[in-house]
Short mmCIF file of C-alpha atoms in Angstrom, two decimals:
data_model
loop_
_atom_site.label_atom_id
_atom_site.label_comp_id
_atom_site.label_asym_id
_atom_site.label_seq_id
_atom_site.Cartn_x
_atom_site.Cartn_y
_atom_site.Cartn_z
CA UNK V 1 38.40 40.48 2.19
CA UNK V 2 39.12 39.30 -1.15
CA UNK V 3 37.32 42.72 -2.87
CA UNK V 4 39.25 44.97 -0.31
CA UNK V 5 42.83 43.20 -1.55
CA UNK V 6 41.85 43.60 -4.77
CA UNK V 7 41.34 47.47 -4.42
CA UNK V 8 44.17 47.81 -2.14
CA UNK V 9 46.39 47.08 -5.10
CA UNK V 10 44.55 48.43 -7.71
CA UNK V 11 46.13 51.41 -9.61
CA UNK V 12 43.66 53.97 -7.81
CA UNK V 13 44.11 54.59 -4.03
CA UNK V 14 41.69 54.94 -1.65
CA UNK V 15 41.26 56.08 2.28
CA UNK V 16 39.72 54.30 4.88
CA UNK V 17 36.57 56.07 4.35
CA UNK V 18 36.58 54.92 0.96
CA UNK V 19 37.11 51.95 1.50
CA UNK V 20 34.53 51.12 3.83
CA UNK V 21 31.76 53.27 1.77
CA UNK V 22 32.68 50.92 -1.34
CA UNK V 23 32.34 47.86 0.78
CA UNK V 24 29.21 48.56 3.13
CA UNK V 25 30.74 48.51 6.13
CA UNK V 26 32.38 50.11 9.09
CA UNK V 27 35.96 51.76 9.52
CA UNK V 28 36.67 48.86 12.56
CA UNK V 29 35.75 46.22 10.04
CA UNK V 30 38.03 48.03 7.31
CA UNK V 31 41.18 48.04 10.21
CA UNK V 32 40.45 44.14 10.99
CA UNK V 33 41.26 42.81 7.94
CA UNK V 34 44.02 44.80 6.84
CA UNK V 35 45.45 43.85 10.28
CA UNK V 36 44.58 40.04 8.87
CA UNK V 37 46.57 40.93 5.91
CA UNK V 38 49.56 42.19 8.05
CA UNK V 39 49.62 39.82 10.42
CA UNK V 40 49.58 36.99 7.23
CA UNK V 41 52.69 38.79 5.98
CA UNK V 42 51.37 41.18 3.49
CA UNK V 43 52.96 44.21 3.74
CA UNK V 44 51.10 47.49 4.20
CA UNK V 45 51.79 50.77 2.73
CA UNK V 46 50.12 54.21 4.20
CA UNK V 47 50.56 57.91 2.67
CA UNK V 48 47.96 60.10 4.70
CA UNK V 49 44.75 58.38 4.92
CA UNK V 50 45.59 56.34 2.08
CA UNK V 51 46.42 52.35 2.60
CA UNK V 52 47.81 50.26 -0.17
CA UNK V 53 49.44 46.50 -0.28
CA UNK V 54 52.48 46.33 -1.64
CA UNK V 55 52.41 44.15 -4.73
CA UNK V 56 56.09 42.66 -3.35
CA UNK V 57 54.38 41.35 -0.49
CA UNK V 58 56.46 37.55 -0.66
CA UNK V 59 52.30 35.82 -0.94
CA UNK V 60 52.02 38.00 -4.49
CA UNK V 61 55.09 35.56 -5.49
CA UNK V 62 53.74 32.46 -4.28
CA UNK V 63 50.49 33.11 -5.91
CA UNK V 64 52.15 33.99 -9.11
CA UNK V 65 53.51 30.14 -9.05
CA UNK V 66 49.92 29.05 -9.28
CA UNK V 67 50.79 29.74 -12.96
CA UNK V 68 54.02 28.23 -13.69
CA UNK V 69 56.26 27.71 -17.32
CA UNK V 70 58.76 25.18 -17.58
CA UNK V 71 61.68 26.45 -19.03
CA UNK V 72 61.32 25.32 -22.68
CA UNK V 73 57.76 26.56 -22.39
CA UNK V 74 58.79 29.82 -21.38
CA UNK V 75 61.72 30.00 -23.89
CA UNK V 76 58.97 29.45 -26.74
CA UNK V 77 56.68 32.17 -24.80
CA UNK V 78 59.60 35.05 -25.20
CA UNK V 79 60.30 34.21 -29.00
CA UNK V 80 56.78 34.65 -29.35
CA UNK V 81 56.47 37.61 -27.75
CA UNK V 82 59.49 39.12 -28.89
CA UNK V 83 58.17 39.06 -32.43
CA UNK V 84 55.32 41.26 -31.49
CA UNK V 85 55.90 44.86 -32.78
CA UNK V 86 57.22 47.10 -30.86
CA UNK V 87 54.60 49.52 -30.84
CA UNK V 88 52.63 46.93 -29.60
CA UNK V 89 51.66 48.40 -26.25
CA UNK V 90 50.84 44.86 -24.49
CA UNK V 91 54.28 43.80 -25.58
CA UNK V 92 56.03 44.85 -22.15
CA UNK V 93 53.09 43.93 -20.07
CA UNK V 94 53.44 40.34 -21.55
CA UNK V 95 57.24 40.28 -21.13
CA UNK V 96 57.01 41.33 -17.31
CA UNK V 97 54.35 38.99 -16.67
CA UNK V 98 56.04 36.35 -17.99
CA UNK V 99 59.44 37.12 -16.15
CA UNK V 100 57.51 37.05 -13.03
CA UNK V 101 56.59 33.72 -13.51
CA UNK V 102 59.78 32.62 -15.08
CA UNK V 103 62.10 33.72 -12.36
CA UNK V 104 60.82 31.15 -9.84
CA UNK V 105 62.24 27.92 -10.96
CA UNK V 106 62.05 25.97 -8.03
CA UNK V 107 58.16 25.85 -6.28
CA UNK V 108 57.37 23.58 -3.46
CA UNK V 109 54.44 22.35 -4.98
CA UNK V 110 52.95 22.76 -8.29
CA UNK V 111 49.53 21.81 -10.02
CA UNK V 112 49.38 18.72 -11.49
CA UNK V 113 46.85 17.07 -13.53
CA UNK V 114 46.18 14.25 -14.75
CA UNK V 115 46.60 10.53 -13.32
CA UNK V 116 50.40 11.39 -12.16
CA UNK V 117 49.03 13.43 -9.41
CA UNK V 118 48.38 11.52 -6.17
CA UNK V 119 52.37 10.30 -7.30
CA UNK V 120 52.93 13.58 -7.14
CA UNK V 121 52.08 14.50 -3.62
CA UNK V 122 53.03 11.52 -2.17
CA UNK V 123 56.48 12.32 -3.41
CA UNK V 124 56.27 15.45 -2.00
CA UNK V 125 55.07 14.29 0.89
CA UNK V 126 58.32 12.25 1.45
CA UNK V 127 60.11 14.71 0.65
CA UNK V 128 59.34 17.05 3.20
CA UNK V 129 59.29 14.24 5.85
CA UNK V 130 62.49 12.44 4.43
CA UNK V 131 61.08 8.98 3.69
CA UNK V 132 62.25 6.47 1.60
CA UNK V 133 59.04 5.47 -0.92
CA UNK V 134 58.43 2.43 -3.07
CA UNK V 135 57.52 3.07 -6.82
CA UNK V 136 55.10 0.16 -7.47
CA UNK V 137 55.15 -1.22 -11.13
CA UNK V 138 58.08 1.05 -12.39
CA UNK V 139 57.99 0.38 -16.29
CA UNK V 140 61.71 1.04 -17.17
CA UNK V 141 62.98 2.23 -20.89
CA UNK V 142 65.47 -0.61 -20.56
CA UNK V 143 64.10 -3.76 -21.67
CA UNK V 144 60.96 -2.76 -20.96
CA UNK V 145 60.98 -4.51 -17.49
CA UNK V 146 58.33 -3.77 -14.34
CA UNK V 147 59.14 -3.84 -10.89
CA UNK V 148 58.69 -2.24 -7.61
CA UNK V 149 61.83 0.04 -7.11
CA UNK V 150 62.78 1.54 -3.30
CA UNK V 151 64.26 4.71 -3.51
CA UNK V 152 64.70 8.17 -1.80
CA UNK V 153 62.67 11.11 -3.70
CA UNK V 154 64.61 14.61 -3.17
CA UNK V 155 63.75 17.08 -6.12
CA UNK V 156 61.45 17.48 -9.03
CA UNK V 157 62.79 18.28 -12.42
CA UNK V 158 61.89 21.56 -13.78
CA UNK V 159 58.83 20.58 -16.07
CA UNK V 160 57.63 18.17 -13.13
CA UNK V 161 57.68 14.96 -15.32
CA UNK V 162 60.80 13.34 -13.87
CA UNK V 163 61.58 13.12 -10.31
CA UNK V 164 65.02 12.60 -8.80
CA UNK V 165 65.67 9.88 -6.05
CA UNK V 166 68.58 7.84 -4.82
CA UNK V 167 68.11 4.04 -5.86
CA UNK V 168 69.15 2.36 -3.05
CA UNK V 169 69.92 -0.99 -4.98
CA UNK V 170 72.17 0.37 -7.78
CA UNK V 171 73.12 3.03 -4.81
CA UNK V 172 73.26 5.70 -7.05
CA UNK V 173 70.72 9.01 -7.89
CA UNK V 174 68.67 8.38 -10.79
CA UNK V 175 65.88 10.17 -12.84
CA UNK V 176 62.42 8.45 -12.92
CA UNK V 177 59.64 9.56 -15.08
CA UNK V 178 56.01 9.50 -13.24
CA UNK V 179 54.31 8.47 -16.17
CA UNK V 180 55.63 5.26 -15.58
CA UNK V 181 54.60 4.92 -11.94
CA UNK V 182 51.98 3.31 -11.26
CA UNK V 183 51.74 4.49 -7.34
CA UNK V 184 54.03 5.58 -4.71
CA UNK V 185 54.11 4.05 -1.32
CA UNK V 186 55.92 6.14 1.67
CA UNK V 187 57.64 3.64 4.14
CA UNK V 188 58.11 4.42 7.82
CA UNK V 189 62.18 4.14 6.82
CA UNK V 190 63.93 8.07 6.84
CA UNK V 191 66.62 8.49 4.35
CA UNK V 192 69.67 6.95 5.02
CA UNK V 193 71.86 8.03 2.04
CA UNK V 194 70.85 11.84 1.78
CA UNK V 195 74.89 13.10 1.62
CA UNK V 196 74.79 10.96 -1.64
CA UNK V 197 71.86 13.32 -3.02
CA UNK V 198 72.71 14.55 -6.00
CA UNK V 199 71.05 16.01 -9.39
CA UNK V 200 72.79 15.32 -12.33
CA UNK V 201 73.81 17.60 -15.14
CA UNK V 202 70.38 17.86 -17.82
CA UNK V 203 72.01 18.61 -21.48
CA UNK V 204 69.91 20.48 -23.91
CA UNK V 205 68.34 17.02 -25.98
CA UNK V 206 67.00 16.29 -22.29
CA UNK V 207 70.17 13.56 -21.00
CA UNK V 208 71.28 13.45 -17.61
CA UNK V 209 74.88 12.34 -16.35
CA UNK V 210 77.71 13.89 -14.11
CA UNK V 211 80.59 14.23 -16.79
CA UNK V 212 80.39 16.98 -19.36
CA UNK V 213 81.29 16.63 -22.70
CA UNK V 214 81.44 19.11 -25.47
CA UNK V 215 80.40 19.04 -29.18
CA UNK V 216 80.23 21.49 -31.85
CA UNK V 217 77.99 21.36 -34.55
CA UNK V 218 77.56 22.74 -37.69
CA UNK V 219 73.72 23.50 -39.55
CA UNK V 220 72.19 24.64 -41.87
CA UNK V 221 68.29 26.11 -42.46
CA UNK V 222 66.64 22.51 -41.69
CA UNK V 223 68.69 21.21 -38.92
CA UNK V 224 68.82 24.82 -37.17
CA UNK V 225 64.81 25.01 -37.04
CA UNK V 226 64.20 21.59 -36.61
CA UNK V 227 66.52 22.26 -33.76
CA UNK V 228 64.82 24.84 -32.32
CA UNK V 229 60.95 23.64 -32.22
CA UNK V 230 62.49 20.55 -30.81
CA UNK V 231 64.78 21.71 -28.10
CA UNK V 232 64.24 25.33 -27.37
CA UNK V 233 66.96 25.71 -24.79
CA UNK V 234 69.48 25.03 -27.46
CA UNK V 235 68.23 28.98 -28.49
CA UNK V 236 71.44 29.80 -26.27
CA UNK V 237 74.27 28.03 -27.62
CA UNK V 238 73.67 29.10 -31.15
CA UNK V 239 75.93 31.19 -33.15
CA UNK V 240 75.30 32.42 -36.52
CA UNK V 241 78.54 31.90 -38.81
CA UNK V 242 77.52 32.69 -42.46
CA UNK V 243 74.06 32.48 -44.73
CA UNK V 244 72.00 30.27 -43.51
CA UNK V 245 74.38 28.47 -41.29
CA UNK V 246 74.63 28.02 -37.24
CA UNK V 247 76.89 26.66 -35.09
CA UNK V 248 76.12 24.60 -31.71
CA UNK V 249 78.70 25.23 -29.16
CA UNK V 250 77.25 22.78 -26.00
CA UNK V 251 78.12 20.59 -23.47
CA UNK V 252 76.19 17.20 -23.12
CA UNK V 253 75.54 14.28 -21.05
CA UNK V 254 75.65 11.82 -22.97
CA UNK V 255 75.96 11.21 -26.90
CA UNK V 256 72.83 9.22 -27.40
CA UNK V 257 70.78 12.43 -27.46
CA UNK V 258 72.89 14.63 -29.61
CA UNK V 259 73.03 11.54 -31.69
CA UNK V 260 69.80 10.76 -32.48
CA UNK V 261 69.17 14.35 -34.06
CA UNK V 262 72.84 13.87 -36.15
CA UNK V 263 71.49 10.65 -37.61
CA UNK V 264 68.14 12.06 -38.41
CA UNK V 265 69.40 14.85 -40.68
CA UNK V 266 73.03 13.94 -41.49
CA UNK V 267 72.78 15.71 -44.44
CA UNK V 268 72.46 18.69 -42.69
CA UNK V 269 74.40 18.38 -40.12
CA UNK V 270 78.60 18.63 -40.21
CA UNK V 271 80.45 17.57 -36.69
CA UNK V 272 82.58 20.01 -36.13
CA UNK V 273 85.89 19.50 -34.14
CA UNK V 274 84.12 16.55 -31.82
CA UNK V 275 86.04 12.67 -32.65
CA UNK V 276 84.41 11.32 -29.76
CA UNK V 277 80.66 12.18 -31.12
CA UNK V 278 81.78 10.95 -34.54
CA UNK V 279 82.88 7.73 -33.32
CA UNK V 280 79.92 7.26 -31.28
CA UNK V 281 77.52 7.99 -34.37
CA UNK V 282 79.55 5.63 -36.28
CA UNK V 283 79.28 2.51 -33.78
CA UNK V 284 75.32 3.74 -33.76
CA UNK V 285 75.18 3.38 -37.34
CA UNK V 286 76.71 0.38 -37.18
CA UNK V 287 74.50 -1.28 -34.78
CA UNK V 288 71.59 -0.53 -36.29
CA UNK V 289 72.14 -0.53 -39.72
CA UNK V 290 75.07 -2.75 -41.01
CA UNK V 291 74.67 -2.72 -44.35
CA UNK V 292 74.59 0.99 -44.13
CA UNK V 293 77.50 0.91 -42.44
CA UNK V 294 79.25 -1.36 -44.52
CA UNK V 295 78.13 0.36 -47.92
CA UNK V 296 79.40 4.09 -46.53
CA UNK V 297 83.67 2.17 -45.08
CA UNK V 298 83.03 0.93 -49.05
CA UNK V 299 83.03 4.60 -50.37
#
């Protein structure tokens, strides 16, 4: 069955006859299994004597998701490819391949490898069903503290490392990254507090929150790659405004990633038109180093 779908959608046609020569058997056999095919929601073309399977049969799709790109992955794929000559006659091959991957963002399931992946289905699992789970041994960033934390599970972020679920302690929807579960348990409990589902707003440096807050930045050569093989997505809010110099017009989530790249290269970097990032940086500074701080409200 699996040789006769593969000529089916091959670039040559074929008839019946053909088909069943090629394969060794009969007509009837031939007729059975592309009524399989139909009657698993392929869809079958016929011209004549000839049968094909349309390659936009909805199962071509879901077996294209076998293969899946996160975003940023698929970001880096297209620069990549872009820069490929143009007489380059895989060039629009690769694009269209990749499109068809990169168009379905959302999958049911995915492929996971790795320790994270009986976490993985069991989240799933609870999704579909609508149970409340326990993370066992959550390591949180804050503090570094472990517990078990009850929550409800209800969508996967787009690179399948965080999951989103409604804590029902702090009664509020919060991102939790696998790697730091040790296993999920699924309770008998159904969701109680699915109107209060919610995904956040994700911000190009990878923060989450609800309110959106824009800053504008200012770089040069260093800060604009650095940028870039960092946080790919940022690709889109980039504006060339002289020689070697870029401006980032973005909204965020929060300051503390936008922050952390400032500090890194503030030498590179000019805040442009955005008090309440300044302010933030400065307090950061502050924190962290004092006598930093103190030596630059000096000068």
């Amino acid at each position: 069955m699996l040789r006769l779908m593969k000529m089916l959608t091959a670039n040559t046609t074929y008839s019946v006859d053909a088909l069943a020569e090629r394969l060794d058997t009969s007509r009837r056999t031939i007729y059975r299994y592309i009524e399989t095919f139909r009657e698993a929601g392929f869809v079958i073309k016929k011209s004549g004597n000839y049968i094909r399977l349309d390659k936009e049969s909805p199962h071509f799709k879901d077996i294209s998701q076998l293969v899946h790109f996160t975003e940023e992955e698929a970001v880096i794929l297209k620069r990549a490819i872009e820069s490929i000559d143009d007489t380059n006659l895989l060039k629009q091959n690769l694009k269209r391949k990749l499109y068809t991957v990169y168009d379905n963002k959302v999958l049911a399931d995915t492929i996971v490898r790795g320790s994270n992946t009986a976490n993985v289905h069991s989240l799933i699992e609870a999704m579909e069903q609508k149970q409340q789970v326990i993370l066992h041994d959550y390591r949180s960033s804050h503090g570094g503290v472990v517990r078990d934390r009850r929550v409800e599970p209800f969508a996967f972020t787009t690179n399948y490392v965080q999951v989103w679920c409604f804590d029902t302690e702090s009664l509020s929807c919060k991102l939790f990254k696998l790697a730091r579960i040790s296993s999920v348990e699924i309770l008998s409990e159904p969701w109680v507090y699915s109107d209060r589902h919610e995904k956040a707003f994700i911000d190009i440096f990878r923060m989450n929150g609800k309110v959106r807050k824009r800053v504008k930045l200012e770089l040069r050569m260093l800060s604009h790659n650095l940028l870039l093989e960092e946080y790919p997505l940022a690709e889109q809010h980039l504006t060339q405004i002289g020689e070697e110099r870029w401006l980032l017009d973005t909204e965020i989530a929060d300051y503390a990633g936008v922050a952390r790249f400032v500090v890194g290269l503030m030498d590179n970097v000019r805040i442009v038109d955005s008090p309440e990032l300044e302010s933030y940086i400065a307090d950061y500074v502050a924190r962290n180093w004092p006598k930093v701080a103190d030596g630059q409200s000096k000068k």
